[in-house]
mmCIF file of C-alpha atoms and ligand atoms in Angstrom:
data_model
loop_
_atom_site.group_PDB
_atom_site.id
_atom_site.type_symbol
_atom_site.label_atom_id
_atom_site.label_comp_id
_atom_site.label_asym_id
_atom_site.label_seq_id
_atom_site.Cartn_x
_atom_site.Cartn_y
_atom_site.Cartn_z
ATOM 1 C CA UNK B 28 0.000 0.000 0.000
ATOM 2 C CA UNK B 29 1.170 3.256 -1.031
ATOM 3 C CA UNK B 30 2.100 5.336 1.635
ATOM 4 C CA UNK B 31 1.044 9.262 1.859
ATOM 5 C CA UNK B 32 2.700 11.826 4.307
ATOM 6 C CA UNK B 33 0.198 14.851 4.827
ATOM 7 C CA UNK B 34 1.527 17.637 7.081
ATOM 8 C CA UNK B 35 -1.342 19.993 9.132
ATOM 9 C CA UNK B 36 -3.931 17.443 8.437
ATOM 10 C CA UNK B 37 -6.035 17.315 11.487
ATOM 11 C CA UNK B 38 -8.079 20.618 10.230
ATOM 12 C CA UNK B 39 -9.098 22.385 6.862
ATOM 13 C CA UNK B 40 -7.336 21.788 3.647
ATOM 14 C CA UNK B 41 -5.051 19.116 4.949
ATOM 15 C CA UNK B 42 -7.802 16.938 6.667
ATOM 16 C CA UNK B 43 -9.615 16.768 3.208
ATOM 17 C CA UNK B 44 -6.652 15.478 1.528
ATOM 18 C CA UNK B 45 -5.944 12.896 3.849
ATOM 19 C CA UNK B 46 -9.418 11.745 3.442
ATOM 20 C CA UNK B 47 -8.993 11.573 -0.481
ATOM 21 C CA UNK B 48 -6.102 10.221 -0.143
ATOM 22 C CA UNK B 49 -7.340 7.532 2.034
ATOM 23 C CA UNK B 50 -10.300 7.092 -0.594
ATOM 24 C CA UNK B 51 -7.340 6.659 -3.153
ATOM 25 C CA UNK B 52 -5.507 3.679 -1.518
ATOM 26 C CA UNK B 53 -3.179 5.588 0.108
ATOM 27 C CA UNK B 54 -2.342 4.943 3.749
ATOM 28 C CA UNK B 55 -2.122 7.996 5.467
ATOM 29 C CA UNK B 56 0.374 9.754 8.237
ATOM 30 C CA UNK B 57 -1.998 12.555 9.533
ATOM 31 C CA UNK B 58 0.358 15.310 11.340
ATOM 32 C CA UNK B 59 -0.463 18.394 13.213
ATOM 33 C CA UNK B 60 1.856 20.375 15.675
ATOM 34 C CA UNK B 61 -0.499 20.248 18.993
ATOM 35 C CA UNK B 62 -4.549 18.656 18.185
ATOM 36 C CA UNK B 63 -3.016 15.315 18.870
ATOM 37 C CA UNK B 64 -6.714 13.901 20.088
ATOM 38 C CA UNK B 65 -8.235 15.399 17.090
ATOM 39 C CA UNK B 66 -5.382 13.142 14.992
ATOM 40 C CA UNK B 67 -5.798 9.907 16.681
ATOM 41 C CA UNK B 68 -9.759 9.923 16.325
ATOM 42 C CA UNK B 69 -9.281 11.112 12.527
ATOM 43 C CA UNK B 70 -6.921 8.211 12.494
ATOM 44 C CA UNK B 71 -9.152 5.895 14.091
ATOM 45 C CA UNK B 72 -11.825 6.510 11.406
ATOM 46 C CA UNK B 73 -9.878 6.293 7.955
ATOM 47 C CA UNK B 74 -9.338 2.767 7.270
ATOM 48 C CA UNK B 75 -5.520 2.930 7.576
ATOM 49 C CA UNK B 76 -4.018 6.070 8.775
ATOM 50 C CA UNK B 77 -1.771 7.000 11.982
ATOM 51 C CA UNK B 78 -1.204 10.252 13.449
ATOM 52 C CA UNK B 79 1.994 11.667 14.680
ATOM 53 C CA UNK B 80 2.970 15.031 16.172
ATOM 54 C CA UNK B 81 5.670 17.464 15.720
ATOM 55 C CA UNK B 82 6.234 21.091 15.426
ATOM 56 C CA UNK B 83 7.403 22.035 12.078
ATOM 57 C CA UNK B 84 9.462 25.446 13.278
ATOM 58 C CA UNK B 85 11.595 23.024 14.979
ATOM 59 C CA UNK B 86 14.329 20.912 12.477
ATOM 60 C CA UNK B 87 14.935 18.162 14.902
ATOM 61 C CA UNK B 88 10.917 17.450 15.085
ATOM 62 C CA UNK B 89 11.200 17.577 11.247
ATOM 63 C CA UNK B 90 13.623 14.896 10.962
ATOM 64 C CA UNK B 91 11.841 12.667 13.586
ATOM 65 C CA UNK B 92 8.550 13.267 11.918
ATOM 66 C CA UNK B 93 10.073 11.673 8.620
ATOM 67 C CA UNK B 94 12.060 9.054 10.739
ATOM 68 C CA UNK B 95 8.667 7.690 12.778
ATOM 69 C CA UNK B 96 6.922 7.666 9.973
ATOM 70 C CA UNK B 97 9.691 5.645 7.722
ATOM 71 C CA UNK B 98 9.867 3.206 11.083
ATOM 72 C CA UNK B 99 6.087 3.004 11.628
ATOM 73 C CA UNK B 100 5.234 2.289 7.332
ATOM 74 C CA UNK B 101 8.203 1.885 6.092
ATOM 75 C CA UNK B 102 8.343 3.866 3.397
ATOM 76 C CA UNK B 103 6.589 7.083 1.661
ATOM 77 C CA UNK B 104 5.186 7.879 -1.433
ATOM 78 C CA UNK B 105 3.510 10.955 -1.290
ATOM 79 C CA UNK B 106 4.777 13.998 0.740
ATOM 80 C CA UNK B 107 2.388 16.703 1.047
ATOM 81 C CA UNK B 108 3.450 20.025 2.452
ATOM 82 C CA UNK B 109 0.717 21.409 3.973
ATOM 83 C CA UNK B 110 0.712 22.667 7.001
ATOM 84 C CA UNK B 111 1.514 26.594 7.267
ATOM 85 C CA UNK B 112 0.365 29.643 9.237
ATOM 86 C CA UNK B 113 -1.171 33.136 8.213
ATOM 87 C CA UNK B 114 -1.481 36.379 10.208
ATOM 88 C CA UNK B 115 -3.717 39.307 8.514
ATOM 89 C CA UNK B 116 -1.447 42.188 8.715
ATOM 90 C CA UNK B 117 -2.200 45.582 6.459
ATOM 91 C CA UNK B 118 0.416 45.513 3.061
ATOM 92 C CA UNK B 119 1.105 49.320 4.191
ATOM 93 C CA UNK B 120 1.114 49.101 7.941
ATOM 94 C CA UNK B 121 5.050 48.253 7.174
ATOM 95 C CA UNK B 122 6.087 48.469 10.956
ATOM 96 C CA UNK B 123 3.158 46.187 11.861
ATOM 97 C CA UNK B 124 5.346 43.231 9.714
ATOM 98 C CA UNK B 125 8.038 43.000 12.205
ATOM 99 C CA UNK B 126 11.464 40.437 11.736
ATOM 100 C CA UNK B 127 9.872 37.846 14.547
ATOM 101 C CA UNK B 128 6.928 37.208 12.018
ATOM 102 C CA UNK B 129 8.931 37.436 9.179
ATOM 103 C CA UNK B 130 10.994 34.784 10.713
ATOM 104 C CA UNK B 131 8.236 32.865 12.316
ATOM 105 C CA UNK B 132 6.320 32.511 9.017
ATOM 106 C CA UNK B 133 9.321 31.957 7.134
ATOM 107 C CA UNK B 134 10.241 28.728 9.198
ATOM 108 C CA UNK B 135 7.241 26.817 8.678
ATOM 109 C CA UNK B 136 5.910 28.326 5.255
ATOM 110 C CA UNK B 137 9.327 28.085 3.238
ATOM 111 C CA UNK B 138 11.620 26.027 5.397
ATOM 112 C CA UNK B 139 9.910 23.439 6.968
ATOM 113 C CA UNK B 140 8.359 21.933 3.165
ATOM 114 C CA UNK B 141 11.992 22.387 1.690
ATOM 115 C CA UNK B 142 13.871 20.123 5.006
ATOM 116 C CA UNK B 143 10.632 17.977 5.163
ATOM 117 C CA UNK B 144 11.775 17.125 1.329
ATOM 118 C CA UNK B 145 15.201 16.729 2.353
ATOM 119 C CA UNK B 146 14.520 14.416 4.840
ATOM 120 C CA UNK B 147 12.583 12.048 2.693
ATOM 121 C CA UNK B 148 14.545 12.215 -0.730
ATOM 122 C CA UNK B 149 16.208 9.018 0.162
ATOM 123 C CA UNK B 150 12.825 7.533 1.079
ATOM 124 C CA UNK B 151 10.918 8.969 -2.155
ATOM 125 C CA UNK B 152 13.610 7.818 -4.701
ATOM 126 C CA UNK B 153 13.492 4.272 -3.030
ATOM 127 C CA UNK B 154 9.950 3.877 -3.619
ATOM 128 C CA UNK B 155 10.249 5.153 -7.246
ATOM 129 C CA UNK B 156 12.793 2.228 -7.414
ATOM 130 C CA UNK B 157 10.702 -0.027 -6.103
ATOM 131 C CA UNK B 158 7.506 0.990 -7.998
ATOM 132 C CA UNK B 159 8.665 1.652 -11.120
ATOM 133 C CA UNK B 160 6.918 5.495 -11.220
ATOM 134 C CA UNK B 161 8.479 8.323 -9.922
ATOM 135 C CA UNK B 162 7.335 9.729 -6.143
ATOM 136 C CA UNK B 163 5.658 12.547 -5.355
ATOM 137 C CA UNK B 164 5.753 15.906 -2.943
ATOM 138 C CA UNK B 165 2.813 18.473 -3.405
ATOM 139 C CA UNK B 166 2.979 21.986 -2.289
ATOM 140 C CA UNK B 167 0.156 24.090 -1.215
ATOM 141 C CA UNK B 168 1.099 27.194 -1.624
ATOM 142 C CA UNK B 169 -1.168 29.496 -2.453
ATOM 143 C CA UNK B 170 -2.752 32.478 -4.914
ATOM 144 C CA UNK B 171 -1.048 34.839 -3.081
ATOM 145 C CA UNK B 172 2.030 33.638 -3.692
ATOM 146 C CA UNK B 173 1.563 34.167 -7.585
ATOM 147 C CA UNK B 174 -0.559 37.895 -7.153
ATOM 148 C CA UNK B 175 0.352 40.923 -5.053
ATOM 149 C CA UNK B 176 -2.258 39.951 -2.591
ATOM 150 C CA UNK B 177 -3.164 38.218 0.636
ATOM 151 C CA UNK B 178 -3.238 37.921 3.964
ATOM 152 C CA UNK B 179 0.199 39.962 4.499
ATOM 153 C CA UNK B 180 3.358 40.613 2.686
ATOM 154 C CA UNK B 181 4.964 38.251 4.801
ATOM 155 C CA UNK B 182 2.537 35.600 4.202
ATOM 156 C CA UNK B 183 2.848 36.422 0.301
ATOM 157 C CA UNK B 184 6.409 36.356 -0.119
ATOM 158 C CA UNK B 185 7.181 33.190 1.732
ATOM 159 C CA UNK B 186 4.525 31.517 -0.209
ATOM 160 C CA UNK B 187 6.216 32.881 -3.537
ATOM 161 C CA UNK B 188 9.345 31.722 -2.341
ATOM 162 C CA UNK B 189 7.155 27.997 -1.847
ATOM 163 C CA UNK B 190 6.163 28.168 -5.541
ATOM 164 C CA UNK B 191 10.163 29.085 -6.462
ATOM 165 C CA UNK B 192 11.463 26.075 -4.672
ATOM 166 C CA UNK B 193 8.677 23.710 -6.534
ATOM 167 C CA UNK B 194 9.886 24.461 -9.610
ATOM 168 C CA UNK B 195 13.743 24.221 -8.534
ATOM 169 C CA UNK B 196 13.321 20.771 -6.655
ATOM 170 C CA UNK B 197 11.567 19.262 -9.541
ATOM 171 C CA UNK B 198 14.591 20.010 -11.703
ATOM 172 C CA UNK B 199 17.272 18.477 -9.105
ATOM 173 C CA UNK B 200 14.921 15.534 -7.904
ATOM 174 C CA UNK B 201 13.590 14.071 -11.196
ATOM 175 C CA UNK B 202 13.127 12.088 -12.639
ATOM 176 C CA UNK B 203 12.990 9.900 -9.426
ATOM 177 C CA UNK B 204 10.637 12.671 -7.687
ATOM 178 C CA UNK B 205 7.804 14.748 -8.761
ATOM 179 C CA UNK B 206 7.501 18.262 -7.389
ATOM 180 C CA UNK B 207 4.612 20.450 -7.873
ATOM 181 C CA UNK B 208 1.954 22.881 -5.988
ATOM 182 C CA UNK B 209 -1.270 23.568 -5.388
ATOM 183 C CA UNK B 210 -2.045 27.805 -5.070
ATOM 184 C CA UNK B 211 -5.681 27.943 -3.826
ATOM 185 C CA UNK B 212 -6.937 31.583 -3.357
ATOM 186 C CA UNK B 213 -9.856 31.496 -0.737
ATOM 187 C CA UNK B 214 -10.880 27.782 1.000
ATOM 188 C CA UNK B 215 -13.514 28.067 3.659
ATOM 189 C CA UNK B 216 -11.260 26.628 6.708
ATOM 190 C CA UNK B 217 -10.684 27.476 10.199
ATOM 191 C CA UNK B 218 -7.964 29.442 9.211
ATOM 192 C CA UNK B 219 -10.308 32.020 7.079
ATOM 193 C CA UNK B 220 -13.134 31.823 8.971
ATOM 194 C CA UNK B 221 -13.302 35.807 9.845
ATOM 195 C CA UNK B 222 -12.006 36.814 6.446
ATOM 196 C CA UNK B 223 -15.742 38.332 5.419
ATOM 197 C CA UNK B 224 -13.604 40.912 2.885
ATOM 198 C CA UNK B 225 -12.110 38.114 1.249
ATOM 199 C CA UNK B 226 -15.311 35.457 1.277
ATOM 200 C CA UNK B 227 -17.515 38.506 -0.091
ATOM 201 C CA UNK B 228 -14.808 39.087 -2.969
ATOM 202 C CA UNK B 229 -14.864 35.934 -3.705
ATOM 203 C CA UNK B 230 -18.807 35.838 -3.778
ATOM 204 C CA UNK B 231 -19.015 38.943 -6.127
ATOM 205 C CA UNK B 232 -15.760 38.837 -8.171
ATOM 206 C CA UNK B 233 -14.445 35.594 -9.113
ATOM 207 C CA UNK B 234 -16.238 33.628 -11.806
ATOM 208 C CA UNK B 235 -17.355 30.832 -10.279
ATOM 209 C CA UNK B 236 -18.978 33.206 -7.454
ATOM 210 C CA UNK B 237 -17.411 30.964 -4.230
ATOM 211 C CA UNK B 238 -14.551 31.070 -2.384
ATOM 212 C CA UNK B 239 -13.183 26.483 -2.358
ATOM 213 C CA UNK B 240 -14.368 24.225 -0.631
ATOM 214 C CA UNK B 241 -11.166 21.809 0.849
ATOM 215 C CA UNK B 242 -12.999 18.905 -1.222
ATOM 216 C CA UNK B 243 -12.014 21.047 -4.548
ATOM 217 C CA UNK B 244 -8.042 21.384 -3.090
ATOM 218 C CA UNK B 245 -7.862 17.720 -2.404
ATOM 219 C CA UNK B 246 -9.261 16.715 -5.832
ATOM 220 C CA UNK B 247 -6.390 18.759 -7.180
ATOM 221 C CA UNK B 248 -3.639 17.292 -4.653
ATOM 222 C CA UNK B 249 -5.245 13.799 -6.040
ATOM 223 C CA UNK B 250 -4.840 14.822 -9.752
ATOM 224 C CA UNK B 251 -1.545 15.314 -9.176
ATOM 225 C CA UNK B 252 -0.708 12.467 -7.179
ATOM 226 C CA UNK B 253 -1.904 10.403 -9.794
ATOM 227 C CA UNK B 254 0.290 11.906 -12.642
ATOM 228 C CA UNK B 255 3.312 10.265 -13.820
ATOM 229 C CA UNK B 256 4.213 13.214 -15.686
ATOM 230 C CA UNK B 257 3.668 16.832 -14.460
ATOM 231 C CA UNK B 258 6.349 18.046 -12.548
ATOM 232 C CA UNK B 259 7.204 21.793 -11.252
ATOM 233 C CA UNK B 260 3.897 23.042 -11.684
ATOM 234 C CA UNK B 261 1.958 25.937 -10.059
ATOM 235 C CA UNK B 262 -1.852 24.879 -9.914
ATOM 236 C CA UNK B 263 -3.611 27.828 -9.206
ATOM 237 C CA UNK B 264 -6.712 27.058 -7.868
ATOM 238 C CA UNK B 265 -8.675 30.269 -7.260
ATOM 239 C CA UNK B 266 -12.446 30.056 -8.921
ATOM 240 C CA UNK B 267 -10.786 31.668 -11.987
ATOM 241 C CA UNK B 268 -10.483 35.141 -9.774
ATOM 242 C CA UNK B 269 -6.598 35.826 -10.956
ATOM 243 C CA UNK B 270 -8.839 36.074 -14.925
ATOM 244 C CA UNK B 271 -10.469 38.933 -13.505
HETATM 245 P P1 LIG Z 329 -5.561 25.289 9.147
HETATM 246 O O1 LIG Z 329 -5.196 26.352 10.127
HETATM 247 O O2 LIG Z 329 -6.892 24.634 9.222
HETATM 248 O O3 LIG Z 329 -4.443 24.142 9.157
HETATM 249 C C1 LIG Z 329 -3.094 24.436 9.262
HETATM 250 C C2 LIG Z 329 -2.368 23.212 9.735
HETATM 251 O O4 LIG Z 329 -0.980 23.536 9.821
HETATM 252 C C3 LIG Z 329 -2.810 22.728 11.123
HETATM 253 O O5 LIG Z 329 -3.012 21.332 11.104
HETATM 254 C C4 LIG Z 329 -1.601 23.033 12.013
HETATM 255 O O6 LIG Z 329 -1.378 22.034 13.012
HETATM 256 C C5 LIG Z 329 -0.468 23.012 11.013
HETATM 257 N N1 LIG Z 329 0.639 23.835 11.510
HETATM 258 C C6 LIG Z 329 0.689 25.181 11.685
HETATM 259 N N2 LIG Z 329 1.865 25.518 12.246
HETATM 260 C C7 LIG Z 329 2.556 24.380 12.438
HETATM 261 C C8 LIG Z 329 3.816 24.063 13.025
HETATM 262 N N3 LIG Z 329 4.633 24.991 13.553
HETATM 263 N N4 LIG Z 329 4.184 22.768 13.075
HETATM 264 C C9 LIG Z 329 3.382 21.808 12.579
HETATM 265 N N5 LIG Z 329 2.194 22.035 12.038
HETATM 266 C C10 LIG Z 329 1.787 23.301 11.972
HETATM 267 O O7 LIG Z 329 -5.298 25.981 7.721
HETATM 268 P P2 LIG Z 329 -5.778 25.663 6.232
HETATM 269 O O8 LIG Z 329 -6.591 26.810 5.794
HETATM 270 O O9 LIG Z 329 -6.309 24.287 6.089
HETATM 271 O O10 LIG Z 329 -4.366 25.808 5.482
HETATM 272 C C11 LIG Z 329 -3.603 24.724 5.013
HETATM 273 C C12 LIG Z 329 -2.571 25.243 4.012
HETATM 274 O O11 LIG Z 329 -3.239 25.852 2.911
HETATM 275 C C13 LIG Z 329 -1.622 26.297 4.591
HETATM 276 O O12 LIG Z 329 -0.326 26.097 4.072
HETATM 277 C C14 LIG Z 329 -2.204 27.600 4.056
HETATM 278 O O13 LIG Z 329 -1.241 28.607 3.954
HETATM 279 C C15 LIG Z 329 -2.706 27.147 2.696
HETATM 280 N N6 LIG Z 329 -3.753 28.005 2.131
HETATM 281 C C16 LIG Z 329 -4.939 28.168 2.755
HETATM 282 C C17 LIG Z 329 -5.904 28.983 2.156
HETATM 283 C C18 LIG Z 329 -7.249 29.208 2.781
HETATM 284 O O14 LIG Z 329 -7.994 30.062 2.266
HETATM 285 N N7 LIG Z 329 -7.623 28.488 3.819
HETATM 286 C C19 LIG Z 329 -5.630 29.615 0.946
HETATM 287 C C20 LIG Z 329 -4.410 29.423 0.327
HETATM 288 C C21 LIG Z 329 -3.479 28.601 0.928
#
């Protein structure tokens, strides 16, 4: 049985793709850094899934994240990055952006996927060996990462920087390992569940007139999972609002 690796997966966009995933074949390492009773009971329900926490700010959780996981399933398939944090911060209240959330964000949003990756390569290219098809790490990144927008400029630019380093691992780790991203602009999750400015833009502006679902990320995460080809993509997944 394939084996999928979903970071921040006990909520939101991350808990729907582990339940895809799951629907897929995939068993599934749910990870979160603190709802650990949330994670067992989610793991409890999928048919075969485990649940293991670590903070992702810290490298040595990181690397044992990777290493439980390789000793508990022994091996993975599918690395998705998706855990990350957001903070709603003004684009011109410049002072309000200060270095400790610069750095804060920056550690989880950019570094964290990128040392996640590094601590799996070995893993990833020995599956490919052993299945014959190359492995897999997903991104979710996010619209804001591809338009001046979003939550803050810290938020933004880290999340650029996620959609850089997709497209620059999938040229050093092919053809053993795929690399892409997912960029969705607004998904109704606990993490957006006061943005009214954003839910009622995408309500008026965007052409299909909602903001996602997680369902429609995970469908995307899935597409790409299933590709043998695509590598160092961008899927921007925004209701078509980055036409407009
Ligand atoms: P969420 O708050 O529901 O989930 C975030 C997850 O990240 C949680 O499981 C949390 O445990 C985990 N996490 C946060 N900090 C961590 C840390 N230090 N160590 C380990 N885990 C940590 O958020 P969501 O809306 O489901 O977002 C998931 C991803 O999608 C994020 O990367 C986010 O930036 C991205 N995204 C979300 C939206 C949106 O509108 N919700 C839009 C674009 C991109």
């Amino acid at each position: 049985m394939p084996v999928a690796l979903v970071t921040g997966s006990t909520s939101g966009i991350g808990a729907a793709i582990a339940h895809r995933l799951s629907r897929e074949g995939y068993e599934v390492v749910l990870h979160s850094r603190s709802s650990v009773e949330a994670g067992q009971a989610m793991a409890r329900d999928l048919p075969a899934a485990r649940y293991i926490q670590a903070d992702l700010s810290l490298e040595e959780q990181r690397r044992s994240l990777v290493e439980q996981t390789l000793r508990e399933c022994g091996r993975i398939d599918l690395l998705v990055n998706n855990a990350g944090i957001s903070e709603v911060i003004a684009h011109n209240d410049l002072l309000a952006a200060t270095p400790e959330i610069w750095q804060r964000m920056h550690e989880v949003n950019v570094v964290a996927p990128f040392r996640l990756v590094a601590h799996a390569r070995a893993a990833l290219e020995a599956c490919a060996k052993l299945r014959g098809r190359p492995a897999c790490v997903i991104n979710i990144s996010s619209h804001a990462g591809v338009r001046p927008k979003g939550a803050s400029i810290p938020y933004s630019a880290g999340k650029a920087a996620l959609n850089h380093m997709t497209r620059l691992l999938a040229l050093s780790l092919a053809p053993d390992i795929r690399v892409n991203a997912v960029a969705p602009g607004l998904v109704e999750t606990p993490l957006t569940e006061s943005w009214a400015t954003a839910r009622a833009l995408w309500t008026e502006k965007s052409p299909m007139r909602r903001g996602a679902q997680p369902q429609d990320i995970a469908q995307v995460v899935a597409l790409l999972a299933d590709s043998d080809y695509l590598t160092g993509e961008v899927i921007v997944s925004d209701g078509g609002l980055n036409l407009t």
